[in-house]
PDB file of C-alpha atoms in Angstrom:
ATOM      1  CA  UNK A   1       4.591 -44.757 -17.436  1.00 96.00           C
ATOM      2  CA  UNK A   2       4.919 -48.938 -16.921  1.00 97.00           C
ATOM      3  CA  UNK A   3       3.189 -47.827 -13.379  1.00 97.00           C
ATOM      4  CA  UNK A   4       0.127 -45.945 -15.550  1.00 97.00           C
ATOM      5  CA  UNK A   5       0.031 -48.774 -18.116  1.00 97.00           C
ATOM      6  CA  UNK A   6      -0.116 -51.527 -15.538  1.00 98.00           C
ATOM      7  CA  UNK A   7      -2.881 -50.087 -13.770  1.00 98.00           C
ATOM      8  CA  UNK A   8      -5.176 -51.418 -16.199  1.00 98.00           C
ATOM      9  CA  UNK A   9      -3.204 -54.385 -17.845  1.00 98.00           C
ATOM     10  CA  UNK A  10      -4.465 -57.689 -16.998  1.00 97.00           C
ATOM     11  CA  UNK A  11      -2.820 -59.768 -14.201  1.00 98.00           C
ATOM     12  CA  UNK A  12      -0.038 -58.638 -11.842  1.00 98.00           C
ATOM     13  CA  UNK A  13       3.509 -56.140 -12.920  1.00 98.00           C
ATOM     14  CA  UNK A  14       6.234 -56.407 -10.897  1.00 98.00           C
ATOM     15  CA  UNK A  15       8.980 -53.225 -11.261  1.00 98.00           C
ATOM     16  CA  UNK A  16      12.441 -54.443 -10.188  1.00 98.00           C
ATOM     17  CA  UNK A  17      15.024 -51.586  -9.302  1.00 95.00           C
ATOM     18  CA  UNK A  18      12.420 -49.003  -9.379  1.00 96.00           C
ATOM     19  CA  UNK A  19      13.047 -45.006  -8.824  1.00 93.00           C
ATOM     20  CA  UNK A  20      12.235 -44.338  -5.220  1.00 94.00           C
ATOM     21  CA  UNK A  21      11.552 -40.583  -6.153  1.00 95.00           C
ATOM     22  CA  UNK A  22       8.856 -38.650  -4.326  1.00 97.00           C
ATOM     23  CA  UNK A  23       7.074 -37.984  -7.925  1.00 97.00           C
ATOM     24  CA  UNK A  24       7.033 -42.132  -7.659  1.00 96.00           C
ATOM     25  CA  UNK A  25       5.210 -42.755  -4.812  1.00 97.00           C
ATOM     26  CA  UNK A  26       2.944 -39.396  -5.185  1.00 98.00           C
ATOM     27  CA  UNK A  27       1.640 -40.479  -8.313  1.00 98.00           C
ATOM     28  CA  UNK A  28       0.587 -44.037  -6.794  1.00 98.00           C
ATOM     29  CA  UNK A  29      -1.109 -42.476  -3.894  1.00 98.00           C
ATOM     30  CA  UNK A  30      -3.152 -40.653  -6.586  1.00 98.00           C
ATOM     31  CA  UNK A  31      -4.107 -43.790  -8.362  1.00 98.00           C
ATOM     32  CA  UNK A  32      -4.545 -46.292  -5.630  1.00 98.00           C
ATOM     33  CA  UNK A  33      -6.878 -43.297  -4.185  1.00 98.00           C
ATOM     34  CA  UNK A  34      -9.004 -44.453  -8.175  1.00 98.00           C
ATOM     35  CA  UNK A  35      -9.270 -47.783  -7.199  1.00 98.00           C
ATOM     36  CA  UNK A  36      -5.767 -49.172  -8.253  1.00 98.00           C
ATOM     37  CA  UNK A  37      -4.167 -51.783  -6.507  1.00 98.00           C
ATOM     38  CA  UNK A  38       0.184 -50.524  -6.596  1.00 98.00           C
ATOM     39  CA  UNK A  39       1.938 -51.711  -3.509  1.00 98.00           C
ATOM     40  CA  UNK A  40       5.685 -50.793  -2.665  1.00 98.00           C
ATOM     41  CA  UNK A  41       6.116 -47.311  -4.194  1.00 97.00           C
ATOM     42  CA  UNK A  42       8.914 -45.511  -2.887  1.00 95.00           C
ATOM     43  CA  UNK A  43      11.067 -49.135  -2.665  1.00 96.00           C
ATOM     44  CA  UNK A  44      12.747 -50.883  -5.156  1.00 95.00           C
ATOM     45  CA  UNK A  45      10.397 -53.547  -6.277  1.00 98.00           C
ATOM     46  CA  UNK A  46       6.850 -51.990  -7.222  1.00 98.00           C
ATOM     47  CA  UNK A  47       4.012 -54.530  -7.636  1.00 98.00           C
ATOM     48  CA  UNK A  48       0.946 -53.751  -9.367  1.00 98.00           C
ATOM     49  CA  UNK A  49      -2.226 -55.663  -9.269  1.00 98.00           C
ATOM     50  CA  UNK A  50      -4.089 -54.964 -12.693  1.00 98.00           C
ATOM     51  CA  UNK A  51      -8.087 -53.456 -11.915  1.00 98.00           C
ATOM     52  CA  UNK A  52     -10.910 -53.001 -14.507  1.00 97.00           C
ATOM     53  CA  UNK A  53     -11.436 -49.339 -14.349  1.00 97.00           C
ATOM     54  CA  UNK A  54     -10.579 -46.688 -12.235  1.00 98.00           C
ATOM     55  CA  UNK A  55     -12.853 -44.091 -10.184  1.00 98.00           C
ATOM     56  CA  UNK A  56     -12.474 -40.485 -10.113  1.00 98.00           C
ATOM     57  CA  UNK A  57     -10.891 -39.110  -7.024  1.00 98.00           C
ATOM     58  CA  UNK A  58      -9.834 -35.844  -5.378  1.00 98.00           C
ATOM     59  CA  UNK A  59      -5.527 -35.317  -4.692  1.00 98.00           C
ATOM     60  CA  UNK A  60      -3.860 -32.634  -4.080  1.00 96.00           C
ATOM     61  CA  UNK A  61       0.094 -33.375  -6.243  1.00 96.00           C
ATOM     62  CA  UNK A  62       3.006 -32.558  -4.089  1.00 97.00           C
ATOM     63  CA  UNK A  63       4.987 -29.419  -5.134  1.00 96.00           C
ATOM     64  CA  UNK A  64       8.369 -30.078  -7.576  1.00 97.00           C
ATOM     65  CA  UNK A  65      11.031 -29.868  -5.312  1.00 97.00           C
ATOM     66  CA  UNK A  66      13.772 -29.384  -8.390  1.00 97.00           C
ATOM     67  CA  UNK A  67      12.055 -26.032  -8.656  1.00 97.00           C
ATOM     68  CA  UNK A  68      12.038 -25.098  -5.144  1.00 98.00           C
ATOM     69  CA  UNK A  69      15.568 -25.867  -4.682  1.00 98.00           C
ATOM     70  CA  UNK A  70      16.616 -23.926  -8.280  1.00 97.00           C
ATOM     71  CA  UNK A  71      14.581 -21.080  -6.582  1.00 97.00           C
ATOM     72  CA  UNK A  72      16.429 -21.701  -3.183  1.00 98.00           C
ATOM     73  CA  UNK A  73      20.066 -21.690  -4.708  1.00 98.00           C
ATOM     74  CA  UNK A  74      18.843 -18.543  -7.188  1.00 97.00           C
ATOM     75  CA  UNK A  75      18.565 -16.663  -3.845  1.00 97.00           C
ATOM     76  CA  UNK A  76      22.165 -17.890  -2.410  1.00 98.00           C
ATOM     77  CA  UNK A  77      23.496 -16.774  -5.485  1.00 97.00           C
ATOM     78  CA  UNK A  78      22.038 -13.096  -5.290  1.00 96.00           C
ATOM     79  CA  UNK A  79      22.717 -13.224  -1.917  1.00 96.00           C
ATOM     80  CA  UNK A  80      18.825 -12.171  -1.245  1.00 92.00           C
ATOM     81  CA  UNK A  81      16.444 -13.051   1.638  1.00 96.00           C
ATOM     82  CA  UNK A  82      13.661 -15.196  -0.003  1.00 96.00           C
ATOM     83  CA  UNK A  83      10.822 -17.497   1.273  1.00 98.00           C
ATOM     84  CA  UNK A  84       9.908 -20.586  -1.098  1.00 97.00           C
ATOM     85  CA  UNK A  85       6.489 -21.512  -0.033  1.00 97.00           C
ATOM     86  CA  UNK A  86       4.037 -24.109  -0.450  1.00 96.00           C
ATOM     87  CA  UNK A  87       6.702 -26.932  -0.823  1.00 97.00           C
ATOM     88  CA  UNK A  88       8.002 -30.079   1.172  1.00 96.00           C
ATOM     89  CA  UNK A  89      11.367 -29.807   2.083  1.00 97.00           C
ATOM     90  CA  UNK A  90      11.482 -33.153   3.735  1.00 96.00           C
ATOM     91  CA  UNK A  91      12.049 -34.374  -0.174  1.00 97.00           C
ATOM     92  CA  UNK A  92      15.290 -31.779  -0.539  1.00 98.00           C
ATOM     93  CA  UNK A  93      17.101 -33.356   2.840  1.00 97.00           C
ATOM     94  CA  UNK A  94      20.314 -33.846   0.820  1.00 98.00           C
ATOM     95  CA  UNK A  95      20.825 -30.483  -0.917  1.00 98.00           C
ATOM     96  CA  UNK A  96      19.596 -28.626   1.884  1.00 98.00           C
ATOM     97  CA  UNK A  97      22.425 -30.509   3.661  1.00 98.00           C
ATOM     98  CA  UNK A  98      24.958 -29.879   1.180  1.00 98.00           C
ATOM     99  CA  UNK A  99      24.054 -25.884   1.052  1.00 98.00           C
ATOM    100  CA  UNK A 100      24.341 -25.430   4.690  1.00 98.00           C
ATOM    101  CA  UNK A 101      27.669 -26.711   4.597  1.00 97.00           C
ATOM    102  CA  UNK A 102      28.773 -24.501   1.994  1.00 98.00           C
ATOM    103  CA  UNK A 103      27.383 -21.334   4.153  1.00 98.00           C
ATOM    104  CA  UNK A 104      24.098 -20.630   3.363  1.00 98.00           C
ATOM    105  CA  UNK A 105      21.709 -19.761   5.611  1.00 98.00           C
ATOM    106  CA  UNK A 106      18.596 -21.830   5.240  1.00 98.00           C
ATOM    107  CA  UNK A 107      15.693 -21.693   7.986  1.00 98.00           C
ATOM    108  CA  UNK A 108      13.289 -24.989   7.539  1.00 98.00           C
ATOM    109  CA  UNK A 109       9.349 -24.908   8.075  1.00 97.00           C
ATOM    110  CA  UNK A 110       7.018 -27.150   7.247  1.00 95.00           C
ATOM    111  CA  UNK A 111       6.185 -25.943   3.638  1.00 96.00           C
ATOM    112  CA  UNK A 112       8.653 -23.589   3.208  1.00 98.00           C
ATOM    113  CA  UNK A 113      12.195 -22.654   3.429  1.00 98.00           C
ATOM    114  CA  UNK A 114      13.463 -19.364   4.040  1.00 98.00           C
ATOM    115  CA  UNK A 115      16.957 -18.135   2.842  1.00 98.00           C
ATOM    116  CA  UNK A 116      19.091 -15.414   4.250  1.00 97.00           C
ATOM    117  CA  UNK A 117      21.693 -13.382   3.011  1.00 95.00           C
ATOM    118  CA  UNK A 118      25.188 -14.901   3.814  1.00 94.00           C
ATOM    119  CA  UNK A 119      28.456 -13.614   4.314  1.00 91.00           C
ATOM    120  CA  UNK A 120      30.018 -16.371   2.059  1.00 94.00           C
ATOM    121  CA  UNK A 121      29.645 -19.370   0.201  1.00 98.00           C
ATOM    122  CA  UNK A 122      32.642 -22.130   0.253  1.00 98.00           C
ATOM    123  CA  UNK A 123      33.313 -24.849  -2.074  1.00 98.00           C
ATOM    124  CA  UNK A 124      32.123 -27.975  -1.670  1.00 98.00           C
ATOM    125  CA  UNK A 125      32.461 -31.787  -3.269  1.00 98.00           C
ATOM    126  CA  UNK A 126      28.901 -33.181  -4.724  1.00 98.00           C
ATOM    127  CA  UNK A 127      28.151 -36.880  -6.383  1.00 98.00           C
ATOM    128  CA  UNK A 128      24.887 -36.636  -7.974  1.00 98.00           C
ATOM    129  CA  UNK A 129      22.767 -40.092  -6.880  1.00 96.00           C
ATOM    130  CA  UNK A 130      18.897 -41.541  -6.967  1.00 94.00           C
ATOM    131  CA  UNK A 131      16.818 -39.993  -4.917  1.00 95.00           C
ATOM    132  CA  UNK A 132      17.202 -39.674  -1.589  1.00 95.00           C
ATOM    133  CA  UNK A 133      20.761 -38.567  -2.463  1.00 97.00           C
ATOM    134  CA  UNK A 134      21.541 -35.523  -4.665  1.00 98.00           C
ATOM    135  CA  UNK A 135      19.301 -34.686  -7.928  1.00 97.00           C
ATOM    136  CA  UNK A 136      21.319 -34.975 -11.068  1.00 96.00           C
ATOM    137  CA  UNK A 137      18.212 -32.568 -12.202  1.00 95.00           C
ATOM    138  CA  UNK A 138      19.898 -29.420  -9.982  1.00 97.00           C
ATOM    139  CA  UNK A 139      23.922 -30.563 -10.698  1.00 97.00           C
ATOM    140  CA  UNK A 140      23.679 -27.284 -12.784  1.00 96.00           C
ATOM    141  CA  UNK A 141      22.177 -24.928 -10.618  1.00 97.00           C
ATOM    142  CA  UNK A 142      24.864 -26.097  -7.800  1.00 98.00           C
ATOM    143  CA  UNK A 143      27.742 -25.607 -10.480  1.00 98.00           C
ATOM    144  CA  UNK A 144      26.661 -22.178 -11.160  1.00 98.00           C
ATOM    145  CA  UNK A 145      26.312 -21.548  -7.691  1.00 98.00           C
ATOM    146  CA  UNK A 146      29.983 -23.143  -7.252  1.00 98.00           C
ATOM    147  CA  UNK A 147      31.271 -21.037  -9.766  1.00 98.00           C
ATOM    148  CA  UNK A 148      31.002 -17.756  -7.654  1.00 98.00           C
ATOM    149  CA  UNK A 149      31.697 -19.753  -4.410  1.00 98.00           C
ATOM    150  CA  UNK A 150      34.835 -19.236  -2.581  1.00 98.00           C
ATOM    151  CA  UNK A 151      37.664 -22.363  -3.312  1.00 98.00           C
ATOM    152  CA  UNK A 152      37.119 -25.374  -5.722  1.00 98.00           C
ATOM    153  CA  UNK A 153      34.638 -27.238  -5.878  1.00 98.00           C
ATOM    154  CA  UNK A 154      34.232 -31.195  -7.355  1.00 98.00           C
ATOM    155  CA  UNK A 155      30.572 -32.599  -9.205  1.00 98.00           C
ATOM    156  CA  UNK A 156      30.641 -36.504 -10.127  1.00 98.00           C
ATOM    157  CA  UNK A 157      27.814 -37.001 -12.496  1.00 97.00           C
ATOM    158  CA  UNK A 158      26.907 -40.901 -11.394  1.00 96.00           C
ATOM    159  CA  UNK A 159      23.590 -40.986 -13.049  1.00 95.00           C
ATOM    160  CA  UNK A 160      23.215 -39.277 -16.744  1.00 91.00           C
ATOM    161  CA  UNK A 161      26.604 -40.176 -19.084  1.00 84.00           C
ATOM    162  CA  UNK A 162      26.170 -36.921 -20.973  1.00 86.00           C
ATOM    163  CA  UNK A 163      24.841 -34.252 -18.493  1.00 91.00           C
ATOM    164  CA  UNK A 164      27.587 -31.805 -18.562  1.00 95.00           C
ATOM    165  CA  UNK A 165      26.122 -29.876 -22.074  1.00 94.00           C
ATOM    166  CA  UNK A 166      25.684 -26.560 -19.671  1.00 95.00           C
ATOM    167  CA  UNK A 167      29.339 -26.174 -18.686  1.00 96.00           C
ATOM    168  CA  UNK A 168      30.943 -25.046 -22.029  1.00 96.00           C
ATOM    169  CA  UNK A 169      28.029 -22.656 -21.315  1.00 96.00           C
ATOM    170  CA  UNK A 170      28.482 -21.886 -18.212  1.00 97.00           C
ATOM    171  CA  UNK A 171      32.660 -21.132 -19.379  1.00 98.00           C
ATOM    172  CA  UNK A 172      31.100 -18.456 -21.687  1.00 97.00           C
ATOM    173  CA  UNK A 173      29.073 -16.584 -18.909  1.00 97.00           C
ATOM    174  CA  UNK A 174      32.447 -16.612 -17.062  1.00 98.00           C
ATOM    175  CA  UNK A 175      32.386 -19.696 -15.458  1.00 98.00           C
ATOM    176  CA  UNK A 176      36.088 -21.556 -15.076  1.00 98.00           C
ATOM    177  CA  UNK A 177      34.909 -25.666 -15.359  1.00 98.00           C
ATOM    178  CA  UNK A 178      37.149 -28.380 -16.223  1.00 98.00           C
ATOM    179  CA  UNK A 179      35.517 -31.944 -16.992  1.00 97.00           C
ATOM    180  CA  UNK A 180      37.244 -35.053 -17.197  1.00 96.00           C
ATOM    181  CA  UNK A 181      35.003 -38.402 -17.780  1.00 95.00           C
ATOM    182  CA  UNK A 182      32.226 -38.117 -14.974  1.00 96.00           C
ATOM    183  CA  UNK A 183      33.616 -35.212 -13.044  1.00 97.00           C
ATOM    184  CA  UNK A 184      33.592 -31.485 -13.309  1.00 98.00           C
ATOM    185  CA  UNK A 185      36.074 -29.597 -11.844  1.00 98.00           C
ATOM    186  CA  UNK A 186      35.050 -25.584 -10.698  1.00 98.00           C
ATOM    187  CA  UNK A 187      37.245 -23.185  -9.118  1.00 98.00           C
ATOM    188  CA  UNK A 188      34.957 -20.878  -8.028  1.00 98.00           C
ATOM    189  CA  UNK A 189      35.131 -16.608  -7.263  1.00 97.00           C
ATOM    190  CA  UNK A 190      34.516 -16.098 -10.735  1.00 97.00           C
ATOM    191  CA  UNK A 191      32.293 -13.273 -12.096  1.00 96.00           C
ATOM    192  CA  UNK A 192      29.704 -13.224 -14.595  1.00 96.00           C
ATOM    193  CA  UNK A 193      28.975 -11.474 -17.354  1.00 97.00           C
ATOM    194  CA  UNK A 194      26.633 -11.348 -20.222  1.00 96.00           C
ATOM    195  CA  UNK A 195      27.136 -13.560 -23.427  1.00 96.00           C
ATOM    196  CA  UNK A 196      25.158 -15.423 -25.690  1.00 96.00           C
ATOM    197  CA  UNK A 197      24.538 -19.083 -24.682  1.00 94.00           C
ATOM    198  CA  UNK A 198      22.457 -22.124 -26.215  1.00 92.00           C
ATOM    199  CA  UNK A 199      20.501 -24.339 -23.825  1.00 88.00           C
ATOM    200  CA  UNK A 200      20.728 -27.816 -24.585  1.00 81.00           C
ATOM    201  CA  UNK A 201      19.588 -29.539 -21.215  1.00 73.00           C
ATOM    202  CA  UNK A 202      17.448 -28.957 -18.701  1.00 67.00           C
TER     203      UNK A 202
END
């Protein structure tokens, strides 16, 4: 939004500490491509250069990649074989690493990922992080997935204070979490079942 607004303020914005997330630097390659002047996406310190007006243009937006991997770890959890097309996985390097180590079976093109069945999935230890670490936005997708893993497995939540809302929810599907301060605890081969939950996050 400060990226959007600057565009057309008068004189030069400087972003200090700025998310280095693919949406970031995807969205500046769109407006630069209109004539705006934004130099350093994808670093810490974004500079923008205030224009008049912008022109239209033609850009193709890159595919969400929380999606993808939600779809990805759906299919690890049904134990299904599933392609995800259309997608860049060079932007999910970190939880693609993190699932292979657990046992999944993940096969990497160049805009897809395919997923084969597995003979198990192992518990693992995850600290959420800015991007090009793990996504905070699929720490519940990987806790479900931990929940009917084999062993314990270990989330620290290092970037949202209050993003653990799903787990009492999670404990009601079945689910066997324990969170104290920034870290959830899972001991996984648990089985769901059916109940009626609220959701209150993403």
């Amino acid at each position: 939004n400060i990226i959007m607004a600057a565009v057309l303020a008068k004189g030069k914005t400087k972003i200090l500490n700025a998310a280095r997330e693919p949406e970031i630097q995807d969205l500046a390659k769109c407006l630069n491509k209109m004539g705006a002047k934004i130099y350093g996406a994808g670093k810490s310190v974004i500079e923008i250069e205030g224009v008049s007006k912008l022109n239209e243009a033609e850009h193709s937006i890159i595919s969400d990649r929380i999606v993808a991997g939600t779809y990805i770890i759906g299919a690890i959890m049904l134990n299904k074989d599933l392609v995800v097309n259309n997608i860049q996985p060079e932007y999910l390097k970190t939880p693609i690493k993190i699932l292979i180590k657990m046992g999944a079976k993940l096969y990497i093109g160049d805009n897809h990922i395919k997923i084969k069945s597995s003979k198990s999935i192992k518990g693992t230890k995850i600290i959420t992080k800015p991007y090009p670490g793990f996504p905070t936005d699929l720490q519940a997708q990987m806790m479900a997935l931990m929940s009917i893993a084999n062993g314990r497995s270990v989330i620290q939540e290092k970037i949202f204070e209050n993003r653990f809302m799903h787990v009492s929810e999670l404990n009601r599907l079945g689910a066997d979490i324990i969170v104290k301060n920034d870290t959830a605890i899972i001991n996984g081969n648990r089985t769901f079942k059916g109940a009626q939950v609220m959701a209150s996050d993403l």
